[in-house]
């Protein structure tokens, strides 16, 4: 029986698209596709919306878009990508639906405003500079000392992130970014410089309703230095919701959500647990990426998907359960391969060895033989992901390390350019 409709704003082309549509469908709700711009960013060009009962493309006339949306009488407006967050805030606010509002929309996308907003709430945040001038950046770096991070104000997928140990390198990184387009086809007119945070990195996925937050899953990131990138993620490991370190991170994340005005819907937070406590890297008011919803459900039986549907369509059930702690039935890890080569990929060597790992569950192939393979420098240039799954955590951790041992230049049969 049809119970209503939900507007999904700017579905992401990265990851398992259509999951929200399917999950809302299971609960009896049809979905309407909403595109926030007349022309999609280049990254979204390959997206083919499927499973929607209607498509609305915003042409700049907000009254017209609101009129088209009102015909469906949606019960919720949900962003399905980082790019769609501000427009989802605007539509939900205008429609009088559960909303995070537009007051902090800019801070939820702009990485400089994001950290300033968190610090204004009394939380630990990185020392930083909004960079528009090379000389100012060099002076600030000399005064701060040590390593800093240079990155675009509103990109994603770790695109354009530079680790800089000297003011000269910082200026070089700034100049390489300024005036270029970010992942969303938007011009980088300024960048942000931040102190480098030392510590363990955690990825945290939550869902909220009326300011009440539920932790869906938390992941520990493992990192290596490769291809000139200092902290290149080479693994995500699902953690149980227990232990002092996890509790400290989760408590901090809930305060970040409050500071950022995220009262409704899914959110994804990246946090480092530094020697002086947890510190935000960034937060997004949308679903977590990297198939974490799929893997969380595999490991715990639930994920951001069903919690998001409940938050918008069954708030009483959500609020009755939101303090429940998930339990890990099977431990999960995702192990992306780090390509040190570039050229035309002829084949992957060593796949059979990967498949013999005790916790091996499957592969996700992003670069097929015959395609162009690049050196891995960010989240967008992984060629392959190994899925690991086992009821014993140490088996998963051992096999995660073995994946890294097997990876390397000899793993790839490449025709050099």
CSV table of C-alpha atoms in Angstrom, one decimal:
chain,number,residue,atom,x,y,z
A,1,UNK,CA,0.0,0.0,0.0
A,2,UNK,CA,1.3,3.4,-1.0
A,3,UNK,CA,1.8,5.6,2.1
A,4,UNK,CA,3.3,8.6,0.5
A,5,UNK,CA,6.3,10.0,-1.4
A,6,UNK,CA,9.8,11.2,-0.5
A,7,UNK,CA,12.0,13.6,-2.5
A,8,UNK,CA,15.6,12.5,-3.0
A,9,UNK,CA,18.0,15.3,-4.0
A,10,UNK,CA,21.0,14.8,-6.2
A,11,UNK,CA,21.6,11.0,-5.9
A,12,UNK,CA,25.3,10.2,-5.9
A,13,UNK,CA,27.0,8.5,-8.8
A,14,UNK,CA,29.6,7.0,-6.5
A,15,UNK,CA,28.5,3.9,-4.6
A,16,UNK,CA,25.3,1.8,-4.7
A,17,UNK,CA,22.9,4.3,-6.1
A,18,UNK,CA,19.2,3.6,-5.6
A,19,UNK,CA,19.5,2.2,-2.1
A,20,UNK,CA,17.4,4.9,-0.5
A,21,UNK,CA,14.8,4.5,-3.2
A,22,UNK,CA,14.7,0.8,-2.5
A,23,UNK,CA,14.6,1.2,1.3
A,24,UNK,CA,11.8,3.8,1.2
A,25,UNK,CA,10.0,1.5,-1.2
A,26,UNK,CA,10.0,-1.3,1.3
A,27,UNK,CA,8.3,1.0,3.8
A,28,UNK,CA,5.6,1.9,1.3
A,29,UNK,CA,7.0,5.2,0.0
A,30,UNK,CA,7.7,6.2,-3.6
A,31,UNK,CA,10.6,8.5,-4.4
A,32,UNK,CA,10.8,11.6,-6.6
A,33,UNK,CA,14.1,12.5,-8.2
A,34,UNK,CA,15.2,16.2,-7.7
A,35,UNK,CA,18.2,17.7,-9.5
A,36,UNK,CA,19.4,20.9,-7.9
A,37,UNK,CA,21.0,22.4,-11.0
A,38,UNK,CA,20.0,22.5,-14.7
A,39,UNK,CA,23.3,20.8,-15.7
A,40,UNK,CA,24.9,18.1,-13.5
A,41,UNK,CA,28.5,18.4,-12.4
A,42,UNK,CA,30.8,16.3,-14.6
A,43,UNK,CA,31.2,13.8,-11.9
A,44,UNK,CA,27.4,13.1,-12.1
A,45,UNK,CA,27.1,12.9,-15.9
A,46,UNK,CA,27.0,9.1,-15.8
A,47,UNK,CA,24.2,8.9,-13.3
A,48,UNK,CA,21.0,7.3,-14.7
A,49,UNK,CA,18.1,7.9,-12.2
A,50,UNK,CA,16.1,4.6,-11.7
A,51,UNK,CA,13.2,3.7,-9.6
A,52,UNK,CA,11.7,7.2,-9.3
A,53,UNK,CA,8.1,8.0,-10.1
A,54,UNK,CA,9.0,11.5,-11.3
A,55,UNK,CA,12.0,13.7,-12.1
A,56,UNK,CA,12.2,17.4,-11.2
A,57,UNK,CA,15.1,19.5,-12.6
A,58,UNK,CA,15.5,22.8,-10.8
A,59,UNK,CA,16.1,25.5,-13.5
A,60,UNK,CA,16.7,28.4,-11.1
A,61,UNK,CA,13.0,29.2,-10.6
A,62,UNK,CA,12.4,28.1,-7.0
A,63,UNK,CA,8.7,28.8,-7.0
A,64,UNK,CA,8.3,26.6,-10.1
A,65,UNK,CA,10.3,23.8,-8.4
A,66,UNK,CA,8.3,24.1,-5.2
A,67,UNK,CA,5.1,23.9,-7.2
A,68,UNK,CA,6.3,20.7,-9.0
A,69,UNK,CA,7.3,19.2,-5.7
A,70,UNK,CA,4.1,20.1,-4.0
A,71,UNK,CA,2.1,18.0,-6.4
A,72,UNK,CA,3.6,14.9,-4.8
A,73,UNK,CA,3.0,16.0,-1.2
A,74,UNK,CA,6.3,14.6,0.0
A,75,UNK,CA,6.7,13.6,3.6
A,76,UNK,CA,10.4,14.3,3.5
A,77,UNK,CA,13.2,15.8,1.4
A,78,UNK,CA,16.5,13.9,1.7
A,79,UNK,CA,19.9,14.6,0.2
A,80,UNK,CA,21.6,11.6,-1.3
A,81,UNK,CA,25.0,13.3,-1.9
A,82,UNK,CA,27.2,16.0,-0.5
A,83,UNK,CA,26.3,18.2,-3.5
A,84,UNK,CA,22.6,18.0,-2.7
A,85,UNK,CA,22.7,19.1,0.9
A,86,UNK,CA,22.1,22.8,0.6
A,87,UNK,CA,19.2,22.4,-1.8
A,88,UNK,CA,17.6,19.8,0.3
A,89,UNK,CA,17.9,22.2,3.3
A,90,UNK,CA,16.2,24.9,1.2
A,91,UNK,CA,13.4,22.7,-0.1
A,92,UNK,CA,12.6,21.0,3.2
A,93,UNK,CA,12.5,24.4,5.0
A,94,UNK,CA,10.3,26.0,2.4
A,95,UNK,CA,7.9,23.0,2.4
A,96,UNK,CA,7.6,23.0,6.2
A,97,UNK,CA,9.0,19.5,6.5
A,98,UNK,CA,11.5,18.1,9.0
A,99,UNK,CA,14.6,20.1,8.1
A,100,UNK,CA,18.0,21.1,9.2
A,101,UNK,CA,17.2,24.5,7.9
A,102,UNK,CA,19.2,27.0,5.8
A,103,UNK,CA,20.8,28.9,8.7
A,104,UNK,CA,23.9,26.7,8.7
A,105,UNK,CA,23.7,25.3,5.2
A,106,UNK,CA,26.9,27.1,4.2
A,107,UNK,CA,28.8,25.8,7.2
A,108,UNK,CA,27.7,22.2,6.4
A,109,UNK,CA,29.4,22.5,3.0
A,110,UNK,CA,32.3,25.0,3.4
A,111,UNK,CA,35.1,23.3,5.3
A,112,UNK,CA,36.4,26.6,6.8
A,113,UNK,CA,33.0,27.7,8.1
A,114,UNK,CA,32.4,24.1,9.3
A,115,UNK,CA,35.4,24.1,11.7
A,116,UNK,CA,34.8,27.7,12.8
A,117,UNK,CA,31.2,26.8,13.7
A,118,UNK,CA,32.4,23.8,15.7
A,119,UNK,CA,34.9,25.9,17.6
A,120,UNK,CA,32.3,28.6,18.3
A,121,UNK,CA,30.3,25.9,20.1
A,122,UNK,CA,33.3,25.3,22.4
A,123,UNK,CA,34.5,22.1,20.7
A,124,UNK,CA,38.0,21.2,19.6
A,125,UNK,CA,38.7,22.3,16.1
A,126,UNK,CA,41.8,22.6,14.0
A,127,UNK,CA,43.7,25.9,13.7
A,128,UNK,CA,43.1,27.2,10.2
A,129,UNK,CA,43.3,29.9,7.7
A,130,UNK,CA,41.0,30.9,4.8
A,131,UNK,CA,43.6,31.4,2.1
A,132,UNK,CA,43.2,33.9,-0.6
A,133,UNK,CA,46.8,35.2,-0.7
A,134,UNK,CA,50.0,33.3,-1.0
A,135,UNK,CA,52.1,35.6,1.1
A,136,UNK,CA,49.6,35.4,4.0
A,137,UNK,CA,49.6,31.6,3.8
A,138,UNK,CA,53.4,31.5,4.0
A,139,UNK,CA,53.5,33.8,7.0
A,140,UNK,CA,50.8,31.9,8.8
A,141,UNK,CA,52.5,28.5,8.1
A,142,UNK,CA,55.8,29.9,9.4
A,143,UNK,CA,54.2,31.2,12.6
A,144,UNK,CA,52.3,27.9,13.2
A,145,UNK,CA,55.2,25.6,12.3
A,146,UNK,CA,55.0,21.9,11.5
A,147,UNK,CA,52.9,20.2,8.9
A,148,UNK,CA,49.7,21.7,7.6
A,149,UNK,CA,46.9,20.5,5.2
A,150,UNK,CA,45.7,22.4,2.2
A,151,UNK,CA,42.4,21.5,0.7
A,152,UNK,CA,39.5,22.9,-1.3
A,153,UNK,CA,36.6,24.5,0.6
A,154,UNK,CA,33.9,22.2,-0.7
A,155,UNK,CA,35.2,19.2,-2.5
A,156,UNK,CA,34.9,15.5,-1.5
A,157,UNK,CA,36.6,12.1,-1.9
A,158,UNK,CA,39.8,13.6,-0.5
A,159,UNK,CA,40.3,15.3,-3.9
A,160,UNK,CA,42.8,18.1,-3.8
A,161,UNK,CA,44.1,17.4,-0.3
A,162,UNK,CA,47.9,18.3,0.1
A,163,UNK,CA,50.1,17.7,3.1
A,164,UNK,CA,52.7,20.4,3.4
A,165,UNK,CA,55.8,20.5,5.6
A,166,UNK,CA,57.2,23.9,4.5
A,167,UNK,CA,55.6,27.3,3.6
A,168,UNK,CA,57.0,26.9,0.1
A,169,UNK,CA,55.2,23.6,-0.4
A,170,UNK,CA,52.0,25.1,1.1
A,171,UNK,CA,52.2,28.0,-1.4
A,172,UNK,CA,52.8,25.6,-4.2
A,173,UNK,CA,49.7,23.5,-3.2
A,174,UNK,CA,47.6,26.6,-2.9
A,175,UNK,CA,48.5,27.8,-6.4
A,176,UNK,CA,47.9,24.3,-7.8
A,177,UNK,CA,44.3,24.5,-6.5
A,178,UNK,CA,43.2,28.1,-7.0
A,179,UNK,CA,41.2,28.7,-10.1
A,180,UNK,CA,40.7,25.0,-10.8
A,181,UNK,CA,37.4,23.1,-10.6
A,182,UNK,CA,36.6,20.9,-7.6
A,183,UNK,CA,34.8,17.5,-7.9
A,184,UNK,CA,31.5,19.3,-8.1
A,185,UNK,CA,32.6,21.4,-11.2
A,186,UNK,CA,32.8,24.5,-9.0
A,187,UNK,CA,35.7,27.0,-9.2
A,188,UNK,CA,38.2,27.0,-6.3
A,189,UNK,CA,38.4,30.7,-5.5
A,190,UNK,CA,39.8,30.1,-2.1
A,191,UNK,CA,41.2,27.2,-0.2
A,192,UNK,CA,41.6,26.3,3.5
A,193,UNK,CA,44.8,25.7,5.3
A,194,UNK,CA,44.6,23.7,8.6
A,195,UNK,CA,47.0,22.3,11.2
A,196,UNK,CA,47.8,18.6,10.6
A,197,UNK,CA,46.0,16.4,13.1
A,198,UNK,CA,47.9,13.5,14.5
A,199,UNK,CA,45.9,10.5,15.7
A,200,UNK,CA,43.6,7.6,14.9
A,201,UNK,CA,41.0,8.4,12.3
A,202,UNK,CA,37.4,7.3,12.7
A,203,UNK,CA,34.5,7.4,10.2
A,204,UNK,CA,31.1,7.7,12.0
A,205,UNK,CA,27.6,7.3,10.5
A,206,UNK,CA,24.6,8.6,12.3
A,207,UNK,CA,20.9,9.4,11.8
A,208,UNK,CA,18.9,12.0,13.7
A,209,UNK,CA,15.3,12.9,14.4
A,210,UNK,CA,14.3,16.1,16.3
A,211,UNK,CA,17.8,16.5,17.5
A,212,UNK,CA,18.0,12.9,18.9
A,213,UNK,CA,21.0,11.1,17.4
A,214,UNK,CA,21.6,7.4,16.7
A,215,UNK,CA,25.0,5.9,16.0
A,216,UNK,CA,24.6,3.5,13.1
A,217,UNK,CA,28.2,2.4,12.7
A,218,UNK,CA,31.7,3.5,13.4
A,219,UNK,CA,34.8,2.6,11.4
A,220,UNK,CA,38.5,2.8,12.1
A,221,UNK,CA,40.6,4.0,9.1
A,222,UNK,CA,44.0,2.5,8.5
A,223,UNK,CA,46.4,4.6,6.4
A,224,UNK,CA,49.7,4.4,4.6
A,225,UNK,CA,52.0,6.9,2.9
A,226,UNK,CA,52.2,6.1,-0.8
A,227,UNK,CA,52.4,7.9,-4.2
A,228,UNK,CA,53.4,11.1,-2.4
A,229,UNK,CA,50.3,11.1,-0.2
A,230,UNK,CA,50.9,11.1,3.5
A,231,UNK,CA,47.6,9.7,4.9
A,232,UNK,CA,46.2,7.5,2.1
A,233,UNK,CA,43.4,5.4,3.4
A,234,UNK,CA,44.1,1.7,2.8
A,235,UNK,CA,41.4,0.2,4.9
A,236,UNK,CA,38.2,0.7,6.9
A,237,UNK,CA,37.4,-1.7,9.8
A,238,UNK,CA,34.0,-1.9,11.5
A,239,UNK,CA,34.2,-1.4,15.2
A,240,UNK,CA,31.8,-2.6,18.0
A,241,UNK,CA,30.1,0.2,19.9
A,242,UNK,CA,32.1,-0.3,23.0
A,243,UNK,CA,35.3,0.9,24.7
A,244,UNK,CA,36.5,4.2,26.1
A,245,UNK,CA,38.0,5.5,22.8
A,246,UNK,CA,34.8,4.8,20.9
A,247,UNK,CA,32.6,6.4,23.6
A,248,UNK,CA,34.8,9.5,23.5
A,249,UNK,CA,34.5,9.9,19.8
A,250,UNK,CA,30.8,9.2,19.7
A,251,UNK,CA,30.1,11.8,22.5
A,252,UNK,CA,32.1,14.4,20.6
A,253,UNK,CA,30.3,13.6,17.3
A,254,UNK,CA,26.9,14.1,18.9
A,255,UNK,CA,28.0,17.6,20.1
A,256,UNK,CA,29.3,18.3,16.5
A,257,UNK,CA,25.9,17.4,15.1
A,258,UNK,CA,24.2,19.8,17.6
A,259,UNK,CA,26.7,22.6,16.7
A,260,UNK,CA,26.1,22.1,13.0
A,261,UNK,CA,22.3,22.1,13.3
A,262,UNK,CA,21.9,18.6,12.1
A,263,UNK,CA,18.6,17.6,13.7
A,264,UNK,CA,17.1,15.4,11.0
A,265,UNK,CA,18.4,12.7,8.7
A,266,UNK,CA,21.7,10.9,8.1
A,267,UNK,CA,25.2,12.4,8.7
A,268,UNK,CA,28.8,11.2,8.1
A,269,UNK,CA,31.6,12.5,10.3
A,270,UNK,CA,35.4,12.0,10.0
A,271,UNK,CA,37.2,12.6,13.3
A,272,UNK,CA,40.7,12.2,14.5
A,273,UNK,CA,41.3,11.1,18.1
A,274,UNK,CA,44.4,13.3,18.9
A,275,UNK,CA,46.4,13.2,22.1
A,276,UNK,CA,44.4,16.2,23.3
A,277,UNK,CA,41.0,14.6,22.4
A,278,UNK,CA,38.8,14.1,19.3
A,279,UNK,CA,38.9,16.7,16.6
A,280,UNK,CA,36.7,17.1,13.5
A,281,UNK,CA,38.1,16.6,10.1
A,282,UNK,CA,34.8,17.2,8.4
A,283,UNK,CA,31.0,16.4,8.6
A,284,UNK,CA,28.4,15.9,5.9
A,285,UNK,CA,24.7,16.0,6.4
A,286,UNK,CA,24.1,13.0,4.1
A,287,UNK,CA,24.6,9.2,3.9
A,288,UNK,CA,28.1,7.9,4.4
A,289,UNK,CA,30.0,6.9,1.3
A,290,UNK,CA,32.1,3.9,0.4
A,291,UNK,CA,29.3,1.4,0.6
A,292,UNK,CA,29.3,1.6,4.4
A,293,UNK,CA,25.5,1.2,4.5
A,294,UNK,CA,25.9,-2.1,2.7
A,295,UNK,CA,28.8,-3.3,4.9
A,296,UNK,CA,27.2,-2.1,8.2
A,297,UNK,CA,24.1,-4.1,7.4
A,298,UNK,CA,26.2,-7.1,6.6
A,299,UNK,CA,28.0,-6.8,10.0
A,300,UNK,CA,25.2,-5.6,12.2
A,301,UNK,CA,21.9,-6.4,10.5
A,302,UNK,CA,21.0,-2.7,10.2
A,303,UNK,CA,22.5,0.5,8.7
A,304,UNK,CA,21.9,4.2,7.9
A,305,UNK,CA,19.4,3.1,5.3
A,306,UNK,CA,16.7,1.6,7.6
A,307,UNK,CA,17.4,4.2,10.3
A,308,UNK,CA,17.0,7.1,7.8
A,309,UNK,CA,13.7,5.7,6.6
A,310,UNK,CA,12.4,5.3,10.2
A,311,UNK,CA,13.6,8.9,11.1
A,312,UNK,CA,11.4,10.3,8.3
A,313,UNK,CA,8.5,8.0,8.1
A,314,UNK,CA,8.2,6.3,11.6
A,315,UNK,CA,9.6,8.9,14.0
A,316,UNK,CA,8.0,7.2,17.0
A,317,UNK,CA,9.8,4.0,16.3
A,318,UNK,CA,13.0,5.8,15.7
A,319,UNK,CA,12.8,7.8,19.0
A,320,UNK,CA,11.9,4.7,20.9
A,321,UNK,CA,15.0,2.9,19.7
A,322,UNK,CA,17.6,5.7,19.0
A,323,UNK,CA,19.7,4.9,22.1
A,324,UNK,CA,20.0,1.2,21.2
A,325,UNK,CA,23.6,0.1,20.5
A,326,UNK,CA,24.3,-2.0,17.5
A,327,UNK,CA,25.9,-5.4,17.9
A,328,UNK,CA,28.5,-6.8,15.5
A,329,UNK,CA,27.6,-10.2,14.3
A,330,UNK,CA,30.5,-10.4,11.8
A,331,UNK,CA,33.4,-8.0,11.5
A,332,UNK,CA,33.8,-6.3,8.2
A,333,UNK,CA,36.7,-4.5,6.5
A,334,UNK,CA,37.1,-2.9,3.2
A,335,UNK,CA,40.7,-3.0,1.8
A,336,UNK,CA,41.2,-0.8,-1.3
A,337,UNK,CA,44.3,-1.5,-3.4
A,338,UNK,CA,46.8,1.3,-3.9
A,339,UNK,CA,48.0,1.4,-7.5
A,340,UNK,CA,51.6,2.6,-7.9
A,341,UNK,CA,51.3,2.5,-11.6
A,342,UNK,CA,49.5,4.2,-14.5
A,343,UNK,CA,48.7,3.2,-18.0
A,344,UNK,CA,46.4,0.7,-19.7
A,345,UNK,CA,45.5,-2.2,-17.4
A,346,UNK,CA,46.0,-5.6,-19.0
A,347,UNK,CA,45.2,-7.7,-15.9
A,348,UNK,CA,45.4,-8.0,-12.1
A,349,UNK,CA,48.0,-10.5,-10.9
A,350,UNK,CA,47.4,-12.3,-7.6
A,351,UNK,CA,43.6,-12.3,-7.5
A,352,UNK,CA,43.6,-16.0,-6.7
A,353,UNK,CA,45.8,-15.3,-3.6
A,354,UNK,CA,43.3,-12.7,-2.4
A,355,UNK,CA,40.4,-15.0,-2.9
A,356,UNK,CA,42.1,-17.6,-0.7
A,357,UNK,CA,42.2,-15.3,2.4
A,358,UNK,CA,40.1,-16.8,5.2
A,359,UNK,CA,37.9,-13.7,5.5
A,360,UNK,CA,37.6,-13.0,1.8
A,361,UNK,CA,34.1,-12.1,0.8
A,362,UNK,CA,34.3,-10.4,-2.6
A,363,UNK,CA,35.8,-7.8,-4.9
A,364,UNK,CA,34.6,-4.5,-6.2
A,365,UNK,CA,36.4,-3.6,-9.4
A,366,UNK,CA,36.5,0.1,-10.3
A,367,UNK,CA,39.1,-0.3,-13.2
A,368,UNK,CA,38.5,-3.2,-15.5
A,369,UNK,CA,41.2,-4.8,-17.6
A,370,UNK,CA,41.5,-2.8,-20.8
A,371,UNK,CA,40.7,0.4,-18.9
A,372,UNK,CA,43.0,3.3,-17.8
A,373,UNK,CA,44.5,2.9,-14.4
A,374,UNK,CA,46.0,5.8,-12.4
A,375,UNK,CA,48.3,6.0,-9.5
A,376,UNK,CA,46.1,6.0,-6.4
A,377,UNK,CA,46.2,9.5,-4.7
A,378,UNK,CA,42.7,9.9,-3.2
A,379,UNK,CA,39.4,8.1,-2.7
A,380,UNK,CA,38.5,8.4,-6.3
A,381,UNK,CA,41.5,6.5,-7.8
A,382,UNK,CA,41.3,3.1,-6.1
A,383,UNK,CA,41.3,0.4,-8.8
A,384,UNK,CA,39.9,-2.4,-6.7
A,385,UNK,CA,38.4,-3.1,-3.3
A,386,UNK,CA,38.7,-6.3,-1.3
A,387,UNK,CA,35.8,-7.1,1.0
A,388,UNK,CA,36.7,-9.0,4.2
A,389,UNK,CA,34.1,-10.6,6.5
A,390,UNK,CA,34.6,-12.9,9.5
A,391,UNK,CA,33.1,-13.5,13.0
A,392,UNK,CA,36.6,-13.1,14.5
A,393,UNK,CA,38.0,-9.6,14.3
A,394,UNK,CA,41.6,-10.7,14.4
A,395,UNK,CA,41.1,-12.8,11.3
A,396,UNK,CA,39.9,-9.7,9.5
A,397,UNK,CA,42.8,-7.6,10.7
A,398,UNK,CA,45.3,-10.3,9.7
A,399,UNK,CA,43.8,-10.5,6.2
A,400,UNK,CA,43.7,-6.8,5.9
A,401,UNK,CA,47.4,-6.6,6.5
A,402,UNK,CA,47.9,-9.5,4.0
A,403,UNK,CA,46.1,-7.6,1.3
A,404,UNK,CA,48.5,-4.7,1.8
A,405,UNK,CA,51.4,-7.2,1.6
A,406,UNK,CA,50.1,-8.7,-1.7
A,407,UNK,CA,49.5,-5.3,-3.3
A,408,UNK,CA,52.3,-3.5,-5.1
A,409,UNK,CA,53.7,-2.8,-8.5
A,410,UNK,CA,53.9,-6.5,-9.4
A,411,UNK,CA,50.2,-6.9,-8.8
A,412,UNK,CA,49.4,-4.9,-11.9
A,413,UNK,CA,50.0,-6.0,-15.5
A,414,UNK,CA,50.1,-2.6,-17.2
A,415,UNK,CA,50.9,-1.4,-20.6
A,416,UNK,CA,53.0,1.7,-20.0
A,417,UNK,CA,52.0,4.9,-21.7
